[in-house]
XYZ file of C-alpha atoms in Angstrom:
574
model
C -262.418 -24.383 -55.758
C -260.290 -24.181 -52.634
C -259.831 -21.832 -49.710
C -262.054 -19.906 -47.340
C -265.616 -19.572 -48.660
C -266.332 -16.371 -46.709
C -264.375 -14.411 -49.337
C -266.551 -15.323 -52.364
C -269.639 -14.946 -50.159
C -268.611 -11.362 -49.348
C -268.227 -10.619 -53.071
C -271.338 -12.471 -54.292
C -273.775 -11.371 -51.574
C -274.324 -7.789 -52.862
C -274.591 -9.074 -56.447
C -277.339 -11.503 -55.471
C -278.968 -8.763 -53.406
C -279.022 -6.523 -56.485
C -281.005 -9.195 -58.357
C -283.560 -9.212 -55.527
C -283.700 -5.423 -54.972
C -284.789 -4.512 -58.507
C -287.968 -6.655 -58.718
C -288.887 -5.731 -55.134
C -288.547 -2.055 -56.035
C -290.787 -2.454 -59.082
C -293.633 -3.252 -56.701
C -292.797 -0.550 -54.200
C -289.747 1.705 -54.408
C -289.088 1.671 -50.671
C -288.686 -2.115 -50.711
C -285.654 -1.744 -52.986
C -284.050 0.654 -50.511
C -284.792 -1.650 -47.568
C -283.272 -4.562 -49.470
C -280.219 -2.455 -50.341
C -279.719 -1.475 -46.697
C -280.216 -5.046 -45.442
C -277.801 -6.566 -47.962
C -275.178 -3.881 -47.245
C -275.500 -4.618 -43.527
C -275.155 -8.355 -44.209
C -272.008 -7.754 -46.283
C -270.684 -5.597 -43.436
C -271.282 -8.461 -40.985
C -269.439 -10.972 -43.206
C -266.503 -8.613 -43.705
C -266.392 -7.883 -39.966
C -265.754 -11.597 -39.435
C -263.034 -11.553 -42.122
C -261.443 -8.432 -40.589
C -261.509 -10.008 -37.136
C -259.492 -12.950 -38.396
C -257.106 -10.628 -40.261
C -256.538 -8.599 -37.078
C -255.450 -11.816 -35.391
C -252.801 -12.416 -38.049
C -254.670 -14.797 -40.367
C -254.643 -14.244 -44.143
C -257.678 -15.855 -45.782
C -257.337 -17.011 -49.391
C -259.644 -18.460 -52.048
C -258.969 -19.728 -55.571
C -261.305 -20.948 -58.295
C -259.031 -21.913 -61.148
C -261.640 -22.595 -63.842
C -263.846 -19.566 -63.219
C -264.480 -17.847 -66.592
C -261.279 -19.442 -67.987
C -259.012 -16.868 -66.286
C -259.780 -17.978 -62.754
C -260.761 -16.084 -59.612
C -258.288 -15.500 -56.788
C -259.119 -13.654 -53.557
C -257.212 -12.934 -50.365
C -257.804 -10.910 -47.210
C -254.754 -9.728 -45.341
C -254.918 -6.813 -42.904
C -254.998 -3.889 -45.357
C -257.349 -5.464 -47.876
C -259.705 -6.794 -45.210
C -259.758 -3.345 -43.585
C -260.681 -1.529 -46.788
C -263.279 -4.074 -47.905
C -264.810 -3.752 -44.417
C -264.748 0.045 -44.639
C -266.457 -0.128 -48.053
C -269.280 -2.237 -46.614
C -269.601 0.173 -43.666
C -269.917 3.150 -46.008
C -272.493 1.346 -48.140
C -274.521 0.449 -45.036
C -274.539 4.055 -43.779
C -275.286 5.490 -47.226
C -278.080 2.942 -47.799
C -279.698 3.780 -44.474
C -279.538 7.488 -45.366
C -281.106 6.698 -48.764
C -284.320 5.594 -47.062
C -285.137 9.236 -46.330
C -283.238 10.845 -49.219
C -285.102 8.953 -51.967
C -288.620 9.609 -50.743
C -290.721 10.586 -53.779
C -287.685 10.128 -56.065
C -287.732 8.337 -59.398
C -285.720 5.341 -60.671
C -285.188 4.007 -57.134
C -285.095 0.288 -58.126
C -282.433 1.038 -60.718
C -280.387 2.987 -58.166
C -280.557 0.131 -55.630
C -279.603 -2.460 -58.261
C -276.507 -0.643 -59.482
C -275.462 0.479 -56.009
C -275.333 -3.129 -54.796
C -273.625 -4.245 -57.996
C -270.983 -1.554 -57.459
C -270.482 -2.721 -53.861
C -269.860 -6.262 -55.088
C -267.234 -5.004 -57.540
C -265.528 -2.771 -54.934
C -265.250 -5.636 -52.453
C -263.891 -7.789 -55.278
C -261.227 -5.184 -56.076
C -259.959 -4.962 -52.508
C -260.032 -8.730 -51.945
C -258.493 -9.588 -55.332
C -255.193 -11.444 -55.201
C -254.186 -11.363 -58.848
C -253.906 -8.579 -61.409
C -256.419 -10.138 -63.802
C -258.988 -10.462 -60.991
C -258.390 -6.849 -59.968
C -258.925 -5.521 -63.502
C -262.117 -7.558 -64.080
C -263.741 -6.183 -60.923
C -262.391 -2.697 -61.686
C -264.151 -2.622 -65.061
C -267.383 -3.982 -63.574
C -267.268 -1.179 -61.005
C -266.682 1.498 -63.662
C -269.725 0.446 -65.676
C -271.976 -0.267 -62.682
C -271.352 3.195 -61.178
C -272.216 5.042 -64.411
C -276.000 5.134 -63.609
C -275.245 7.087 -60.429
C -274.241 10.070 -62.537
C -277.050 9.667 -65.071
C -279.676 9.120 -62.365
C -281.464 12.476 -62.643
C -281.393 12.344 -66.487
C -281.021 16.137 -66.740
C -278.804 17.588 -69.496
C -276.123 18.341 -66.901
C -276.339 14.809 -65.493
C -276.117 13.182 -68.910
C -273.127 15.330 -69.864
C -271.315 14.456 -66.613
C -272.140 10.766 -67.082
C -270.838 10.935 -70.651
C -267.538 12.417 -69.438
C -267.241 9.773 -66.721
C -267.942 6.940 -69.148
C -265.518 8.245 -71.788
C -262.674 8.530 -69.314
C -263.568 5.132 -67.817
C -263.425 3.545 -71.280
C -260.129 5.241 -72.164
C -258.717 4.190 -68.800
C -259.964 0.636 -69.308
C -258.309 0.418 -72.724
C -255.042 1.666 -71.245
C -255.304 -0.939 -68.482
C -255.879 -3.673 -71.060
C -252.958 -2.525 -73.185
C -250.734 -2.410 -70.113
C -251.789 -5.957 -69.215
C -250.908 -7.201 -72.690
C -247.396 -5.737 -72.378
C -246.691 -7.347 -68.997
C -244.814 -10.649 -68.715
C -247.203 -13.580 -68.306
C -245.678 -14.448 -64.934
C -246.863 -11.124 -63.501
C -250.437 -11.603 -64.711
C -250.767 -14.787 -62.690
C -248.598 -13.783 -59.694
C -250.525 -13.625 -56.430
C -250.156 -10.580 -54.199
C -250.305 -12.767 -51.085
C -247.271 -14.735 -52.311
C -245.052 -12.100 -50.749
C -242.868 -9.101 -51.454
C -241.692 -8.143 -54.922
C -243.600 -10.333 -57.378
C -241.805 -8.370 -60.113
C -238.275 -9.000 -58.856
C -237.526 -11.376 -61.722
C -238.665 -8.923 -64.425
C -236.503 -6.247 -65.975
C -237.518 -2.765 -64.837
C -237.237 -1.450 -68.387
C -239.947 -3.919 -69.422
C -242.284 -2.749 -66.655
C -242.248 1.034 -66.919
C -244.273 1.372 -70.145
C -247.083 -1.037 -69.148
C -247.121 0.483 -65.643
C -247.547 4.015 -67.063
C -250.394 2.785 -69.277
C -252.074 1.193 -66.272
C -251.444 4.368 -64.293
C -253.727 6.150 -66.784
C -256.558 3.757 -65.939
C -256.082 3.758 -62.184
C -255.205 7.461 -62.009
C -258.327 8.447 -63.944
C -260.502 6.659 -61.384
C -258.538 8.212 -58.510
C -259.182 11.710 -59.892
C -255.483 12.432 -60.392
C -254.384 15.314 -62.623
C -254.816 15.611 -65.605
C -257.627 13.013 -65.819
C -259.606 14.591 -62.988
C -262.030 16.434 -65.287
C -264.969 14.101 -64.648
C -264.803 14.593 -60.880
C -266.023 18.220 -60.435
C -268.904 17.583 -62.858
C -269.927 14.236 -61.393
C -270.721 15.149 -57.811
C -273.140 18.050 -58.342
C -275.414 15.833 -60.489
C -275.199 12.531 -58.587
C -277.515 11.790 -55.624
C -275.814 12.694 -52.344
C -275.612 9.077 -51.045
C -273.911 8.099 -54.316
C -271.537 11.079 -54.095
C -270.465 9.929 -50.625
C -269.552 6.505 -52.030
C -268.035 7.895 -55.198
C -265.700 10.231 -53.310
C -265.146 8.178 -50.194
C -264.567 4.786 -51.787
C -264.453 4.633 -55.606
C -261.550 7.089 -55.718
C -259.698 4.748 -53.339
C -259.998 1.863 -55.787
C -257.856 3.933 -58.165
C -255.380 4.623 -55.356
C -255.380 0.904 -54.545
C -254.432 0.122 -58.146
C -251.567 2.627 -58.020
C -250.468 1.113 -54.697
C -250.425 -2.349 -56.275
C -248.145 -1.134 -59.036
C -245.910 0.701 -56.567
C -245.659 -1.992 -53.893
C -245.876 -5.258 -55.796
C -244.418 -4.420 -59.209
C -242.184 -1.325 -59.156
C -241.145 -0.997 -55.534
C -237.475 -0.382 -56.263
C -237.746 1.851 -59.340
C -237.044 5.467 -58.322
C -238.241 6.990 -61.614
C -241.714 5.532 -61.099
C -242.073 6.832 -57.555
C -240.747 10.249 -58.551
C -243.458 10.408 -61.214
C -246.158 9.467 -58.695
C -244.828 12.037 -56.216
C -245.032 14.953 -58.656
C -248.438 13.872 -59.997
C -249.531 13.954 -56.361
C -248.142 17.475 -55.847
C -249.925 18.844 -58.939
C -253.176 17.058 -58.042
C -253.023 18.359 -54.470
C -252.491 21.996 -55.486
C -254.919 21.994 -58.437
C -257.713 20.397 -56.413
C -257.304 22.879 -53.561
C -257.383 25.842 -55.974
C -260.504 24.557 -57.754
C -262.271 23.957 -54.431
C -261.470 27.493 -53.256
C -262.920 28.994 -56.453
C -266.120 26.902 -56.508
C -269.496 28.217 -55.341
C -271.499 24.967 -55.096
C -271.234 22.736 -52.023
C -270.822 19.356 -53.695
C -268.451 20.777 -56.283
C -266.276 22.175 -53.481
C -266.263 18.759 -51.816
C -265.471 17.040 -55.144
C -262.470 19.276 -55.810
C -261.448 18.779 -52.198
C -261.400 15.025 -52.844
C -259.060 15.597 -55.760
C -256.728 17.583 -53.500
C -256.761 14.962 -50.731
C -255.989 12.226 -53.263
C -252.954 14.348 -54.145
C -251.799 14.169 -50.508
C -252.136 10.374 -50.627
C -250.235 10.081 -53.926
C -247.394 12.120 -52.426
C -247.232 9.437 -49.748
C -247.194 6.682 -52.387
C -244.281 8.382 -54.135
C -242.383 8.799 -50.865
C -243.012 5.139 -50.037
C -240.666 4.109 -52.850
C -238.229 7.013 -52.601
C -237.533 6.429 -48.906
C -236.539 2.802 -49.442
C -236.201 0.836 -46.212
C -237.126 3.910 -44.153
C -240.647 4.184 -45.624
C -242.638 3.163 -42.555
C -243.946 6.657 -41.743
C -244.976 7.329 -45.352
C -246.711 3.945 -45.641
C -248.605 4.545 -42.407
C -249.587 8.015 -43.637
C -250.964 6.554 -46.889
C -253.269 4.102 -45.145
C -254.234 6.547 -42.401
C -255.177 9.328 -44.795
C -257.083 6.934 -47.061
C -259.215 5.810 -44.117
C -259.637 9.345 -42.792
C -260.634 10.767 -46.165
C -263.236 8.041 -46.632
C -264.826 8.983 -43.295
C -264.643 12.731 -43.993
C -266.359 12.487 -47.356
C -269.020 10.065 -46.129
C -270.025 12.593 -43.473
C -269.671 15.749 -45.577
C -271.560 14.492 -48.634
C -274.393 13.143 -46.521
C -274.560 16.537 -44.780
C -274.869 18.003 -48.289
C -277.695 15.545 -48.875
C -279.501 16.852 -45.784
C -279.252 20.390 -47.169
C -280.310 19.278 -50.651
C -283.463 17.579 -49.338
C -284.669 20.893 -47.890
C -283.134 23.578 -50.073
C -283.279 21.704 -53.433
C -280.066 23.504 -54.346
C -276.501 23.432 -53.114
C -275.265 26.760 -54.434
C -273.792 28.674 -51.525
C -276.120 31.626 -52.102
C -279.117 29.283 -51.759
C -278.057 27.427 -48.600
C -276.802 30.359 -46.519
C -277.786 29.791 -42.913
C -279.281 26.347 -43.513
C -277.515 24.900 -40.485
C -278.542 27.628 -38.038
C -280.520 26.174 -35.132
C -279.428 22.586 -35.938
C -276.877 21.669 -33.235
C -276.577 17.990 -34.207
C -275.900 18.802 -37.858
C -273.472 21.481 -36.637
C -271.537 18.910 -34.588
C -271.458 16.385 -37.442
C -270.269 18.841 -40.083
C -267.784 20.557 -37.778
C -266.169 17.222 -36.862
C -265.500 16.337 -40.505
C -264.468 19.901 -41.360
C -261.868 20.101 -38.582
C -260.669 16.622 -39.497
C -260.056 17.311 -43.164
C -258.489 20.690 -42.305
C -255.832 18.926 -40.205
C -256.674 20.639 -36.918
C -254.987 18.944 -33.904
C -257.231 16.561 -31.912
C -259.077 15.535 -35.093
C -258.018 12.551 -37.196
C -256.773 14.392 -40.289
C -254.014 16.000 -38.240
C -252.500 12.590 -37.475
C -252.422 11.283 -41.060
C -251.187 14.577 -42.537
C -248.483 14.683 -39.871
C -247.304 11.237 -40.987
C -247.220 12.275 -44.650
C -245.381 15.501 -43.810
C -242.828 13.643 -41.682
C -242.222 11.292 -44.609
C -241.586 14.288 -46.870
C -239.207 15.992 -44.450
C -237.380 12.691 -43.900
C -236.784 12.379 -47.655
C -235.579 15.995 -47.898
C -233.027 15.255 -45.148
C -231.774 12.277 -47.173
C -231.128 14.402 -50.270
C -227.914 16.349 -50.891
C -227.927 20.102 -50.398
C -229.736 22.053 -53.078
C -232.781 19.782 -53.290
C -234.890 22.911 -53.731
C -237.642 21.174 -55.720
C -238.646 18.958 -52.789
C -238.361 21.857 -50.360
C -240.755 23.752 -52.628
C -243.030 20.677 -52.588
C -243.052 20.834 -48.783
C -244.209 24.456 -48.885
C -246.887 23.516 -51.418
C -247.944 20.758 -48.991
C -248.355 23.326 -46.210
C -250.048 25.831 -48.538
C -252.523 23.221 -49.800
C -253.383 22.398 -46.193
C -253.978 26.117 -45.626
C -256.256 26.351 -48.662
C -258.162 23.334 -47.277
C -258.787 25.339 -44.110
C -259.980 28.305 -46.213
C -262.492 26.504 -48.445
C -263.879 24.397 -45.591
C -264.285 27.562 -43.508
C -266.069 29.083 -46.502
C -268.598 26.226 -46.398
C -268.900 26.233 -42.610
C -269.519 29.975 -42.232
C -272.015 29.947 -45.095
C -274.021 27.053 -43.655
C -273.982 27.778 -39.944
C -273.293 31.471 -39.332
C -274.622 33.519 -42.209
C -278.280 34.414 -42.577
C -280.355 33.379 -45.569
C -283.794 34.657 -46.429
C -285.129 31.280 -47.545
C -283.974 29.572 -44.365
C -285.277 32.175 -41.918
C -288.287 30.017 -41.056
C -287.362 26.383 -40.551
C -289.993 23.703 -41.308
C -291.512 21.951 -38.321
C -290.804 18.462 -39.682
C -287.439 16.901 -38.775
C -284.676 17.850 -41.201
C -283.032 14.407 -40.847
C -284.343 10.968 -39.913
C -283.336 9.736 -36.460
C -281.579 6.646 -37.797
C -279.524 8.689 -40.247
C -278.707 11.220 -37.544
C -277.361 8.530 -35.213
C -275.272 6.926 -37.945
C -273.749 10.250 -39.009
C -273.129 11.232 -35.387
C -271.339 7.907 -34.870
C -269.084 8.517 -37.882
C -268.367 12.056 -36.633
C -267.516 10.704 -33.183
C -265.109 8.246 -34.808
C -263.269 11.196 -36.399
C -262.899 12.693 -32.935
C -261.840 9.363 -31.414
C -259.076 8.782 -33.964
C -257.860 12.359 -33.468
C -257.811 12.161 -29.683
C -256.070 8.761 -29.595
C -253.990 8.618 -32.782
C -251.446 6.197 -31.336
C -254.143 3.594 -30.729
C -255.891 3.980 -34.079
C -253.194 5.096 -36.539
C -250.521 2.776 -35.203
C -253.059 -0.039 -35.173
C -253.994 0.621 -38.815
C -250.285 0.718 -39.653
C -249.570 -2.626 -38.005
C -252.593 -4.143 -39.741
C -251.333 -2.959 -43.138
C -247.682 -3.874 -42.619
C -247.887 -7.204 -44.425
C -249.422 -5.841 -47.607
C -247.207 -2.744 -47.769
C -244.058 -4.596 -46.666
C -243.034 -1.727 -44.399
C -241.677 -1.596 -40.875
C -244.019 0.439 -38.684
C -242.844 2.036 -35.475
C -244.823 3.981 -32.850
C -245.068 7.668 -33.756
C -245.277 10.720 -31.500
C -247.995 12.865 -33.002
C -248.291 15.859 -30.693
C -244.697 17.074 -30.888
C -243.771 20.749 -30.863
C -242.695 20.533 -34.514
C -245.953 18.956 -35.749
C -248.067 21.399 -33.739
C -246.086 24.334 -35.135
C -246.621 23.016 -38.659
C -250.359 22.665 -38.058
C -250.536 26.160 -36.541
C -248.701 27.620 -39.552
C -251.066 25.920 -41.995
C -254.162 26.994 -40.045
C -252.889 30.552 -39.701
C -252.218 30.869 -43.441
C -255.631 29.322 -44.083
C -257.388 31.922 -41.954
C -255.512 34.655 -43.804
C -256.508 33.189 -47.190
C -260.127 32.984 -46.058
C -260.177 36.609 -44.954
C -258.274 38.091 -47.906
C -259.393 35.823 -50.752
C -262.792 34.373 -49.831
C -264.143 37.443 -48.045
C -262.266 39.926 -50.191
C -262.206 38.569 -53.758
C -264.659 35.678 -53.976
C -267.677 37.243 -52.259
C -269.263 40.592 -51.525
C -272.120 42.041 -49.522
C -275.612 42.502 -50.886
C -279.044 43.189 -49.427
C -279.671 39.525 -48.604
C -276.304 38.865 -47.003
C -273.010 37.753 -48.495
C -273.067 36.803 -52.187
C -270.510 34.305 -53.467
C -268.936 35.057 -56.849
C -267.741 32.463 -59.340
C -264.370 33.813 -60.494
C -263.040 30.551 -61.882
C -261.206 31.284 -65.174
C -262.605 29.491 -68.223
C -259.151 28.160 -69.157
C -259.165 25.958 -66.058
C -261.852 23.781 -67.671
C -259.630 21.194 -69.356
C -262.595 19.182 -70.550
C -264.133 21.945 -72.688
C -260.840 23.625 -73.596
C -258.692 20.558 -74.320
C -260.277 17.115 -74.197
C -263.542 17.599 -76.090
C -261.932 19.615 -78.928
C -259.193 16.996 -79.131
C -261.717 14.154 -79.335
C -263.658 15.984 -82.052
C -260.472 16.595 -84.029
C -259.522 12.927 -83.762
C -262.998 11.826 -84.842
C -262.835 14.202 -87.832
C -259.393 12.899 -88.799
C -260.604 9.299 -88.646
C -263.645 10.183 -90.792
C -261.493 11.913 -93.396
C -259.038 9.013 -93.537
């Protein structure tokens, strides 16, 4: 064992806390939640120390060569320390919110145990410094997060958990097969060793294993066409778990794709072109599904799929732009961080509504937010951020991604119509984001609902939770108001891992503001013509939202389940 011991402490602390939380919760459920919150806060404190040292240019490393035969290697440079720290922050906020959310709920000790176990695995993924270490923690995370979806044990929950587990197992098998096809030197290469650990390998030998591993990482990221578990998972999972699932677990899949793109296939244009177009399809499909949905958490889940598409476009551009990839790389990291904050706030707002309304269908929560100015501020901050409105953080990261796309189009010869079309799809998807978020906002805070006409006298949210959510919402504002300080700082911190040259960016240019205005304007038009015109109508109780999603969009029921049954039948016959 050699290296800095704070790294294994950060990984092991939540795992040990999980072993304490379960027996404590068997005596009294609230004790498990208190333990979960305390351990998450302790992990946050440890990772704050690690991040502080990373900010000052120090890369911490740790190696345990004989651990479980394969060894354990960890490292914390700027990007990895930042995301491990952000994971602990999200767990701490979600755990504090759980203290009020899980009052009179069942299976609380089990939830606390697996939530802390998942945190340990997520920290391990981001601090891993070797592909084998990454995959081990990735599989632990996939299995440990399964009980989140099965928590309520309803038929819908069990079906969603089954889908999640099946795709996780298929993805895990693809990861394992990809590992077996890689040269041995790449399995033991350390990310912190520097740029291009795959430089000595032939690109033709790497593409097939990389595509197999892309199945595993892409499934967890919610990328098309393996996104089918995502819209089913969030409506059945507890809201604090949904916040972590969307805000952080999806990013572990993106992190895996980043590893392949940055450390293994950085110079292979075919790979980055594939990632780019997967990102475009994921972005558009997620936005369309969110617009058609009529349940709050399902809308947010499909929105996550769309935002992951934006990030994957950035990952593709990172490789396609070559030495001029600084803007795209900065956009990747910036939008990852922003999306994590957005979904933490939005899903916990959904949890506030679920605690009172016991339903998140739009027809059941109309007007829930009326007369709740603090909740209004919190939700509005995240909504304007994810919609890319100037002065909120999402505008800055989407501007970086869009500038990367336009820079690549300028590099191409004339007639590169496919990438020009991708730019218009980028703008259109941003407009659809405005439309479906406005759909949620108007429903919650401006429409009237019969069931919410008389608000209960008891507080709708605990004071501690309210302060934490307000702090996260204020951070969204702060990043948006001072993007040069925050976004450029995140870029500089991530430069070593991404091996990109970051330069200061002017965010509030006439061109970027015009692009944002165009996207917002189209979004308002889509809201008025599509949401108000086709997806809802007036009734005696107010506006009624109509589910017009075509059945053929359900790939799980139309494609995957029939295919699995056919394969099982064929195997039985043989």
